[in-house]
Structures are given as C-alpha cells and as structure tokens.
Amino acid sequence: MKRLFTFVIALLSMFAAWQSAWAANVVFNVTVPTPTYQVWMVGNFQGWDPTKMVQMTKVDATHYTLTLDDATFASGITKENMEYKYASGNDANYAYIEKNADGSELAANRKYADSNGNDVVKSWALVYNPAVQPLPKNVTIDVLTPAGTIECYIVGNFNNWFGPTAPADSIKMKKIKTNPDGTIVFEKTIYTPDANLLAYHFCSGPAWSFEQTPVVDYHYPEVNPIVTAWKLIYDPSKVGDIHITATVPAGTDSVWIQGDYLGWDMTKAVKGVKNPDGTFSFTAPLVQAIEYRLYNKPDWGFPEVDETGAQRANRTASFPADANISITVINWLIPTAISEVREASNIIYTRNSSIVVEGVTSKVDVFDITGRILQTKKIVGTFISKSLHSGIYIVRVDGATKKVAIK
C-alpha cells in the first residue's frame, strides 16, 4: 500500500509539473513615479474594458509586478500581439491612465513584444489616492481658442469620454467673446461627480478628427485653459457625404465600419452593403473629415490588418476630396469564415507537440478550435509551431486551411 501511495504521489507531481510546463505565463514588471499607491493594467487581453482592469502586486514604492496566464486572454490575443497600458487607479473613465512625462497621450499602446513586459511609466493623468474623498460639483470652464475657430466642444470623463459625438447640448460650448487678436473664448458649465478626477480637453467639431493639438488633458481646478491649435478646424458649411467602396479578402461575408464620426462606439458600428462583385459600400453622412477602420465582425478583436499582420492604423478621409473613394483590405486579424477557404495541400504533420508545415510560400497562421489566433509567421520553407496542448487546431497556409490534431 505504501508503495502504491508513493507511486500515486509521484504521478500527481509529474502531472503538476506537466501542467506548469504547459502554462504560458506572461510576466510584467513596471517602474512607476512617486507617489503611486496602486497600479492596474488594461489592454486587448481583456477587451480594453476599463471596468475589468487587473491590479498589480506592489514590490516597493516604485515597482509593481503581475503574472497573467495567456489562456485567459480575449479571443485572438497572444503575447505576440498583446497591447496594454498602465493606470494608477481602477476607474471606468481612464482617469488615472499613464501619460508621457509632459502629460501628453502615449503615441501608441504598449506592446509586450517590444519590452517583454519590462516597462517604465513616466507620469499619470491623475494619481489615485484612496484617502481622498470625492468632490461632486458644477464646474464652469472658459477656454481660449485660436483665431478662426467656429465651434468648440468639450470632451472628458464627466460623461465617460463619450466624445464630441455626444448630444450637442451636453458638450457644445457657447461663444462668449472674440478678442482683438482674433482668439475666441467659449464657455460651458458641466457637472462632475468628483472634481478631483475631472479630466477634459476640446474639439473644434463633432468628431475626434477635430481634436486639439497637442492632445493634453486639463484637470480641476484649472478652468481657464488655452488651446493653441486644432488638428482641423470644423466648418459646418463644408460638410458632405463620403462614399467608400472596399475590396476585401475572399470569403469575407460581412464588413463593418467604425470611426470617430461614430464615436468609436462599437455598438454603433455600421454594416456595409455587399455588392454583386464582392466589394462592400459604406457612406459616412454629412462629415468634413473622418478617421475610420473596417472590421469583419462588430467586435474590437476583428479589425483589418496591415502588411505585417498587425492591426491597421486608422484610415482617413475628407470631404470633398474623398467624396468617392475605393480602398483595399489586405486581411483580417481573425477571419470569420475559415471553413469557406480552400483546404491546404501542403504536407502537414505533428512532431513533439508542434505542428510542422512544409512548402510554405508566404505565411502561416495557427488557430485554436474557437478561432483564437495562437501564432502567425511569415516564412518561406518549413514552419514549426510553438509547443501546443493536445487538441484540434486550424492551420492556414498561404490562404488555404487544414485541421490538425495533436494527441
């Protein structure tokens, strides 16, 4: 009996070690400015949901750490394409999000592939302090804007960063003064449930394309900020419809458009009209300039990608120059109709828990059975995947696919 018990314990230990070996842990270590009382993370691994930020563990006053299991990541996200940001507090409006040293927005999201999770935060939009109590109040803001400004809209966390597409009466400011030098003062009174957290800035029109530059948030008690320039000055007399025709990858059955003129709100994504030739048509009504991107599903995890396989940068268009334009989508981050694509004829087999594909001419993608992308590689020759768990996988080779089982 003792010998059997010892054998069972050894077997369980081996199983635990096997599980540990398979676990794909993603480790983060960040250095932060003082004072910092907490550090949280948000990113595509959890759907960029600010209500579900993940709290890090404090090492000392300026260092925090966190270990994530990539098995818990959102569909299609791996450490190879993971993007994220840090925050000094857990707030649904990103009130405590990290900033550059000068207080401006980061140029881009952080990428695990760039730093392996070893990062340095330069500053916070606000520092969360659990000892400070909320300060609800009405705040009147007078902003000085550049000459030529026709309209002004205030955007901020007072309305959950709904943006310049929010109902006009809630964000459009009143013109109260034109100075001798042509600069113009606009005014608006807003309510905030906590002035300690108030962050705001401005747009010259009802879309993010008209945002101030540089993009720097203002915070209470600052109520007389100065805007020195706009990305673009909105002129309501110069708007019109922008018509877009998109050529998309074979097998695409539906396409959605999302952009600043829709508030970057995925619940307002517009489905394109499929034409007889397989292209899709969209119309952005009564706009002056827009930023946008196409998706093959109304979900942030399904964007179009660029030549490198990464999410494509925002497209831009303006009226009347781009009143009728044609664009081409290179590929989708996650195809939604893999089964419709032709079957791969390459020699494909498994070896030591990896998938081997011979005769590759351009690119290989490996998906799990749910469609989550696990690995992507551009290669000519023989592809060998990373070690995989037992299960069914879908391999896409140069546009063709095949199911593969690892036992």
C-alpha positions as CSV (number, residue, x, y, z in Angstrom):
1,M,0.0,0.0,0.0
2,K,2.8,2.4,0.9
3,R,4.5,1.7,-2.5
4,L,1.2,2.4,-4.3
5,F,0.7,5.6,-2.4
6,T,4.2,6.7,-3.2
7,F,3.6,6.0,-6.9
8,V,0.3,8.0,-6.9
9,I,2.1,11.0,-5.3
10,A,4.9,10.8,-7.9
11,L,2.3,10.6,-10.7
12,L,0.5,13.6,-9.4
13,S,3.7,15.5,-9.1
14,M,4.6,14.7,-12.7
15,F,1.1,15.8,-13.8
16,A,1.5,19.1,-11.9
17,A,4.9,19.7,-13.4
18,W,3.4,18.9,-16.9
19,Q,0.7,21.5,-16.3
20,S,3.2,24.0,-15.2
21,A,5.4,23.4,-18.2
22,W,2.4,24.0,-20.5
23,A,1.2,27.1,-18.7
24,A,2.0,30.2,-20.8
25,N,2.6,32.8,-18.2
26,V,3.1,36.4,-19.3
27,V,5.1,38.5,-16.7
28,F,5.1,42.3,-16.2
29,N,7.5,44.4,-14.1
30,V,6.9,48.1,-14.2
31,T,8.7,51.1,-12.6
32,V,6.4,54.0,-11.6
33,P,6.8,57.6,-10.4
34,T,6.2,58.6,-6.8
35,P,3.8,58.9,-5.3
36,T,1.9,55.8,-6.6
37,Y,-0.4,53.9,-4.4
38,Q,-1.8,51.3,-6.8
39,V,-1.1,50.1,-10.4
40,W,-3.6,48.5,-12.7
41,M,-3.5,47.1,-16.3
42,V,-5.9,47.3,-19.1
43,G,-5.5,46.1,-22.7
44,N,-6.7,44.0,-25.6
45,F,-6.1,40.8,-23.5
46,Q,-9.3,41.8,-21.6
47,G,-11.1,43.6,-24.3
48,W,-9.9,47.1,-23.3
49,D,-12.6,47.0,-20.7
50,P,-11.8,49.7,-18.0
51,T,-14.3,48.1,-15.7
52,K,-12.3,44.9,-15.6
53,M,-8.7,46.3,-15.0
54,V,-6.3,43.9,-13.4
55,Q,-4.4,45.0,-10.3
56,M,-0.7,44.5,-10.0
57,T,1.2,43.5,-6.9
58,K,3.3,46.1,-5.1
59,V,7.0,45.2,-4.8
60,D,8.1,48.5,-3.3
61,A,7.3,52.2,-3.6
62,T,8.3,52.4,-7.3
63,H,8.0,48.8,-8.6
64,Y,4.9,46.6,-9.3
65,T,4.6,43.1,-10.8
66,L,1.9,40.9,-12.4
67,T,1.8,37.5,-13.9
68,L,-1.0,36.6,-16.4
69,D,-1.9,33.3,-18.0
70,D,-2.4,33.7,-21.7
71,A,-5.2,31.1,-21.6
72,T,-7.4,33.7,-20.0
73,F,-6.7,36.3,-22.8
74,A,-9.5,37.5,-25.1
75,S,-10.1,35.6,-28.3
76,G,-7.3,36.2,-30.8
77,I,-4.8,37.7,-28.3
78,T,-1.4,36.2,-27.5
79,K,1.7,37.7,-26.0
80,E,2.9,38.3,-29.6
81,N,0.1,40.8,-30.4
82,M,-0.8,41.9,-26.8
83,E,-1.2,45.6,-26.3
84,Y,-1.9,47.4,-23.0
85,K,-1.5,50.4,-20.7
86,Y,-1.0,51.0,-17.0
87,A,-3.2,53.1,-14.7
88,S,-2.7,54.3,-11.1
89,G,-6.3,53.5,-10.2
90,N,-9.2,51.4,-11.3
91,D,-11.6,53.9,-13.0
92,A,-14.1,53.2,-15.8
93,N,-13.2,56.6,-17.4
94,Y,-9.4,56.1,-17.6
95,A,-9.0,59.0,-15.2
96,Y,-5.7,57.5,-13.9
97,I,-4.2,56.3,-17.2
98,E,-0.5,56.7,-17.8
99,K,0.9,59.6,-19.8
100,N,4.1,60.9,-21.2
101,A,6.4,62.9,-19.0
102,D,4.9,66.1,-20.4
103,G,1.4,64.9,-19.7
104,S,0.5,64.1,-23.3
105,E,-1.0,60.9,-24.5
106,L,1.3,58.0,-25.3
107,A,2.0,57.8,-29.1
108,A,0.7,54.2,-29.1
109,N,-0.3,51.4,-26.8
110,R,2.4,49.4,-25.2
111,K,3.2,46.1,-26.8
112,Y,4.5,43.1,-25.0
113,A,6.6,42.1,-28.0
114,D,8.5,45.4,-27.6
115,S,9.5,45.2,-24.0
116,N,8.7,41.7,-22.7
117,G,6.7,43.4,-20.0
118,N,9.6,45.4,-18.5
119,D,8.3,49.0,-18.6
120,V,8.7,52.4,-17.1
121,V,5.8,54.8,-16.5
122,K,6.7,58.5,-16.9
123,S,3.6,60.1,-15.3
124,W,0.0,59.6,-14.5
125,A,-3.0,61.6,-15.7
126,L,-4.0,61.5,-12.1
127,V,-2.6,59.7,-9.1
128,Y,-5.2,57.6,-7.3
129,N,-5.1,58.2,-3.5
130,P,-7.6,56.1,-1.5
131,A,-7.5,58.6,1.3
132,V,-9.0,61.5,-0.8
133,Q,-12.9,61.8,-0.8
134,P,-15.0,62.6,-3.9
135,L,-15.9,66.2,-4.6
136,P,-19.2,66.5,-6.6
137,K,-19.8,69.9,-8.2
138,N,-20.7,72.1,-11.2
139,V,-17.6,73.4,-12.9
140,T,-17.7,76.4,-15.3
141,I,-14.9,76.3,-17.9
142,D,-13.8,79.2,-20.2
143,V,-11.4,78.1,-22.9
144,L,-9.3,80.5,-25.2
145,T,-9.2,79.1,-28.7
146,P,-7.2,80.1,-31.9
147,A,-8.5,82.6,-34.4
148,G,-10.7,81.1,-37.0
149,T,-12.4,78.7,-34.6
150,I,-16.1,78.4,-35.4
151,E,-17.4,76.0,-32.8
152,C,-16.0,74.3,-29.7
153,Y,-16.9,71.1,-28.0
154,I,-15.7,69.9,-24.6
155,V,-14.8,66.2,-24.1
156,G,-13.9,64.4,-20.9
157,N,-14.5,61.9,-18.2
158,F,-17.5,63.9,-16.9
159,N,-19.6,62.0,-19.5
160,N,-17.4,58.8,-19.7
161,W,-15.4,60.2,-22.6
162,F,-18.5,59.9,-24.8
163,G,-16.7,62.3,-27.0
164,P,-17.7,65.0,-29.5
165,T,-20.5,62.9,-30.9
166,A,-22.4,63.2,-27.7
167,P,-25.7,65.2,-27.8
168,A,-24.7,68.7,-28.7
169,D,-26.4,70.4,-25.8
170,S,-24.3,68.4,-23.3
171,I,-20.9,69.3,-24.8
172,K,-21.2,72.2,-27.3
173,M,-19.8,75.3,-25.8
174,K,-21.2,78.9,-26.0
175,K,-19.1,81.6,-27.8
176,I,-18.9,84.5,-25.3
177,K,-16.0,86.7,-26.6
178,T,-13.8,87.5,-29.6
179,N,-10.6,89.2,-28.7
180,P,-8.8,91.9,-30.8
181,D,-6.2,89.4,-31.9
182,G,-8.9,87.1,-33.3
183,T,-8.8,84.5,-30.5
184,I,-12.2,83.3,-29.2
185,V,-13.4,82.4,-25.8
186,F,-16.0,79.6,-25.4
187,E,-17.8,78.7,-22.1
188,K,-19.6,75.6,-20.7
189,T,-20.7,74.5,-17.2
190,I,-20.5,70.8,-16.6
191,Y,-21.3,68.6,-13.7
192,T,-18.8,66.1,-12.4
193,P,-19.4,63.6,-9.6
194,D,-15.8,64.1,-8.5
195,A,-13.8,67.2,-9.4
196,N,-10.7,65.5,-8.1
197,L,-10.8,63.2,-11.1
198,L,-12.0,65.7,-13.7
199,A,-10.1,65.4,-17.0
200,Y,-11.1,67.2,-20.2
201,H,-9.9,68.8,-23.4
202,F,-11.5,70.2,-26.6
203,C,-12.5,69.6,-30.2
204,S,-13.4,72.2,-32.8
205,G,-16.1,70.0,-34.3
206,P,-18.4,67.0,-33.5
207,A,-15.7,64.3,-34.2
208,W,-12.3,63.3,-32.9
209,S,-10.8,64.4,-36.2
210,F,-11.1,68.0,-34.9
211,E,-9.3,67.4,-31.6
212,Q,-6.9,70.0,-30.1
213,T,-3.2,69.6,-30.7
214,P,-1.2,68.7,-28.7
215,V,-3.7,66.5,-27.0
216,V,-3.3,67.3,-23.3
217,D,-5.9,66.8,-20.7
218,Y,-6.7,69.6,-18.3
219,H,-7.7,68.9,-14.6
220,Y,-9.6,70.8,-12.0
221,P,-9.0,73.4,-10.5
222,E,-7.7,74.6,-14.0
223,V,-10.8,76.2,-15.6
224,N,-9.3,78.7,-18.0
225,P,-7.2,76.6,-20.3
226,I,-5.7,77.8,-23.6
227,V,-5.9,75.8,-26.9
228,T,-3.1,76.8,-29.3
229,A,-4.1,74.7,-32.3
230,W,-6.5,72.1,-33.8
231,K,-5.9,69.1,-35.9
232,L,-8.5,70.5,-38.2
233,I,-10.9,73.4,-37.8
234,Y,-14.5,72.3,-38.3
235,D,-16.7,74.4,-40.7
236,P,-20.4,73.3,-40.7
237,S,-20.8,74.9,-44.2
238,K,-18.2,72.4,-45.7
239,V,-19.7,69.0,-44.9
240,G,-21.0,66.3,-47.2
241,D,-21.3,62.5,-47.7
242,I,-18.2,60.4,-48.0
243,H,-18.8,57.2,-50.0
244,I,-16.3,54.3,-49.5
245,T,-16.1,51.1,-51.6
246,A,-13.9,48.4,-50.1
247,T,-12.3,45.4,-51.8
248,V,-11.9,42.7,-49.1
249,P,-10.3,39.2,-48.8
250,A,-12.0,36.3,-50.5
251,G,-14.5,34.5,-48.2
252,T,-15.5,37.7,-46.3
253,D,-19.2,37.6,-45.8
254,S,-19.8,40.9,-43.9
255,V,-17.9,44.1,-43.1
256,W,-18.5,46.9,-40.5
257,I,-17.1,50.4,-40.4
258,Q,-16.2,52.1,-37.2
259,G,-14.7,55.6,-36.7
260,D,-14.5,58.9,-34.9
261,Y,-17.8,60.1,-36.5
262,L,-19.5,57.2,-34.8
263,G,-17.8,58.0,-31.5
264,W,-15.5,54.9,-31.8
265,D,-18.5,53.1,-30.2
266,M,-18.7,49.6,-31.4
267,T,-22.4,49.4,-30.6
268,K,-22.9,52.0,-33.4
269,A,-20.7,50.2,-36.0
270,V,-22.4,50.3,-39.4
271,K,-22.6,47.2,-41.6
272,G,-21.6,47.6,-45.2
273,V,-23.7,46.8,-48.2
274,K,-22.3,43.8,-50.2
275,N,-22.2,44.5,-53.9
276,P,-22.6,41.9,-56.7
277,D,-18.8,42.0,-57.4
278,G,-18.0,41.1,-53.7
279,T,-17.0,44.6,-52.7
280,F,-18.7,46.4,-49.8
281,S,-20.0,50.0,-49.8
282,F,-20.3,52.5,-46.9
283,T,-21.5,56.1,-46.5
284,A,-20.3,58.5,-43.8
285,P,-23.1,61.2,-43.9
286,L,-22.6,64.9,-43.5
287,V,-19.0,64.9,-42.4
288,Q,-16.0,67.1,-43.1
289,A,-13.2,64.7,-42.1
290,I,-13.1,61.3,-40.6
291,E,-10.8,58.6,-39.2
292,Y,-12.1,55.0,-39.5
293,R,-11.2,51.4,-39.8
294,L,-13.0,48.3,-41.1
295,Y,-13.9,45.2,-39.2
296,N,-15.2,41.8,-40.3
297,K,-17.3,41.5,-37.2
298,P,-18.7,44.3,-34.9
299,D,-16.1,43.5,-32.3
300,W,-12.7,45.2,-31.5
301,G,-11.0,41.9,-31.9
302,F,-11.7,41.6,-35.6
303,P,-10.0,44.6,-37.3
304,E,-8.3,44.8,-40.7
305,V,-4.5,44.4,-40.6
306,D,-1.6,45.8,-42.5
307,E,1.2,44.1,-44.4
308,T,2.9,43.0,-41.2
309,G,-0.3,41.3,-39.8
310,A,-0.7,44.0,-37.1
311,Q,-3.9,46.0,-36.7
312,R,-4.0,48.7,-39.4
313,A,-3.6,52.3,-38.4
314,N,-6.8,54.4,-38.7
315,R,-7.7,55.4,-42.3
316,T,-8.6,59.0,-43.0
317,A,-10.9,60.7,-45.5
318,S,-12.1,64.3,-46.0
319,F,-14.9,66.0,-48.0
320,P,-14.9,66.9,-50.8
321,A,-11.5,65.4,-51.8
322,D,-12.6,61.9,-50.8
323,A,-16.3,62.1,-51.6
324,N,-16.0,58.8,-53.5
325,I,-13.0,56.6,-52.7
326,S,-12.0,52.9,-53.2
327,I,-9.9,51.1,-50.6
328,T,-8.4,47.5,-50.3
329,V,-8.4,45.5,-47.1
330,I,-5.2,43.3,-47.1
331,N,-6.5,40.8,-44.5
332,W,-8.4,40.5,-41.2
333,L,-6.8,39.8,-37.8
334,I,-9.3,37.0,-37.3
335,P,-11.1,35.5,-40.3
336,T,-14.7,34.8,-39.6
337,A,-15.2,32.3,-42.3
338,I,-12.2,30.0,-42.2
339,S,-14.2,27.0,-43.3
340,E,-15.1,28.7,-46.6
341,V,-11.4,28.9,-47.7
342,R,-9.9,26.1,-49.7
343,E,-8.1,23.1,-48.0
344,A,-4.3,23.2,-47.8
345,S,-2.5,20.7,-49.9
346,N,0.9,21.2,-48.1
347,I,2.5,18.3,-46.1
348,I,1.3,19.0,-42.6
349,Y,2.1,16.8,-39.5
350,T,2.9,16.9,-35.8
351,R,6.2,16.4,-34.1
352,N,7.0,16.8,-30.4
353,S,3.7,18.7,-29.7
354,S,4.4,21.1,-32.5
355,I,2.7,21.4,-35.9
356,V,5.1,21.2,-38.9
357,V,4.1,22.6,-42.3
358,E,6.3,22.1,-45.4
359,G,6.3,24.0,-48.6
360,V,5.2,27.4,-47.2
361,T,5.5,30.2,-49.7
362,S,4.4,33.3,-47.7
363,K,2.6,32.9,-44.3
364,V,1.2,30.5,-41.7
365,D,-1.5,31.2,-39.1
366,V,-2.4,28.7,-36.3
367,F,-5.8,29.0,-34.7
368,D,-7.4,27.0,-31.9
369,I,-10.8,25.4,-32.5
370,T,-12.6,28.5,-31.2
371,G,-10.9,30.7,-33.9
372,R,-8.4,32.3,-31.5
373,I,-5.2,33.1,-33.3
374,L,-2.2,31.5,-31.5
375,Q,0.7,32.1,-33.8
376,T,1.4,34.0,-37.1
377,K,4.6,33.8,-39.0
378,K,5.8,35.0,-42.5
379,I,8.1,32.3,-43.8
380,V,9.3,30.6,-47.0
381,G,10.0,26.9,-46.4
382,T,9.2,24.8,-43.4
383,F,7.2,26.2,-40.5
384,I,7.4,24.7,-37.0
385,S,4.9,26.0,-34.4
386,K,5.5,26.6,-30.8
387,S,4.6,23.7,-28.4
388,L,0.9,23.2,-28.2
389,H,-1.5,21.4,-25.9
390,S,-3.3,18.3,-27.1
391,G,-6.4,19.2,-29.1
392,I,-7.7,20.3,-32.5
393,Y,-6.1,23.2,-34.4
394,I,-6.7,25.0,-37.6
395,V,-3.7,25.8,-39.8
396,R,-4.0,28.4,-42.5
397,V,-1.1,28.1,-45.0
398,D,-0.8,30.8,-47.8
399,G,-4.6,31.3,-47.6
400,A,-5.6,27.7,-47.5
401,T,-6.6,25.8,-44.3
402,K,-6.5,22.4,-42.7
403,K,-7.5,20.9,-39.3
404,V,-4.7,19.2,-37.4
405,A,-4.9,17.1,-34.2
406,I,-2.2,17.0,-31.6
407,K,-2.6,13.9,-29.4
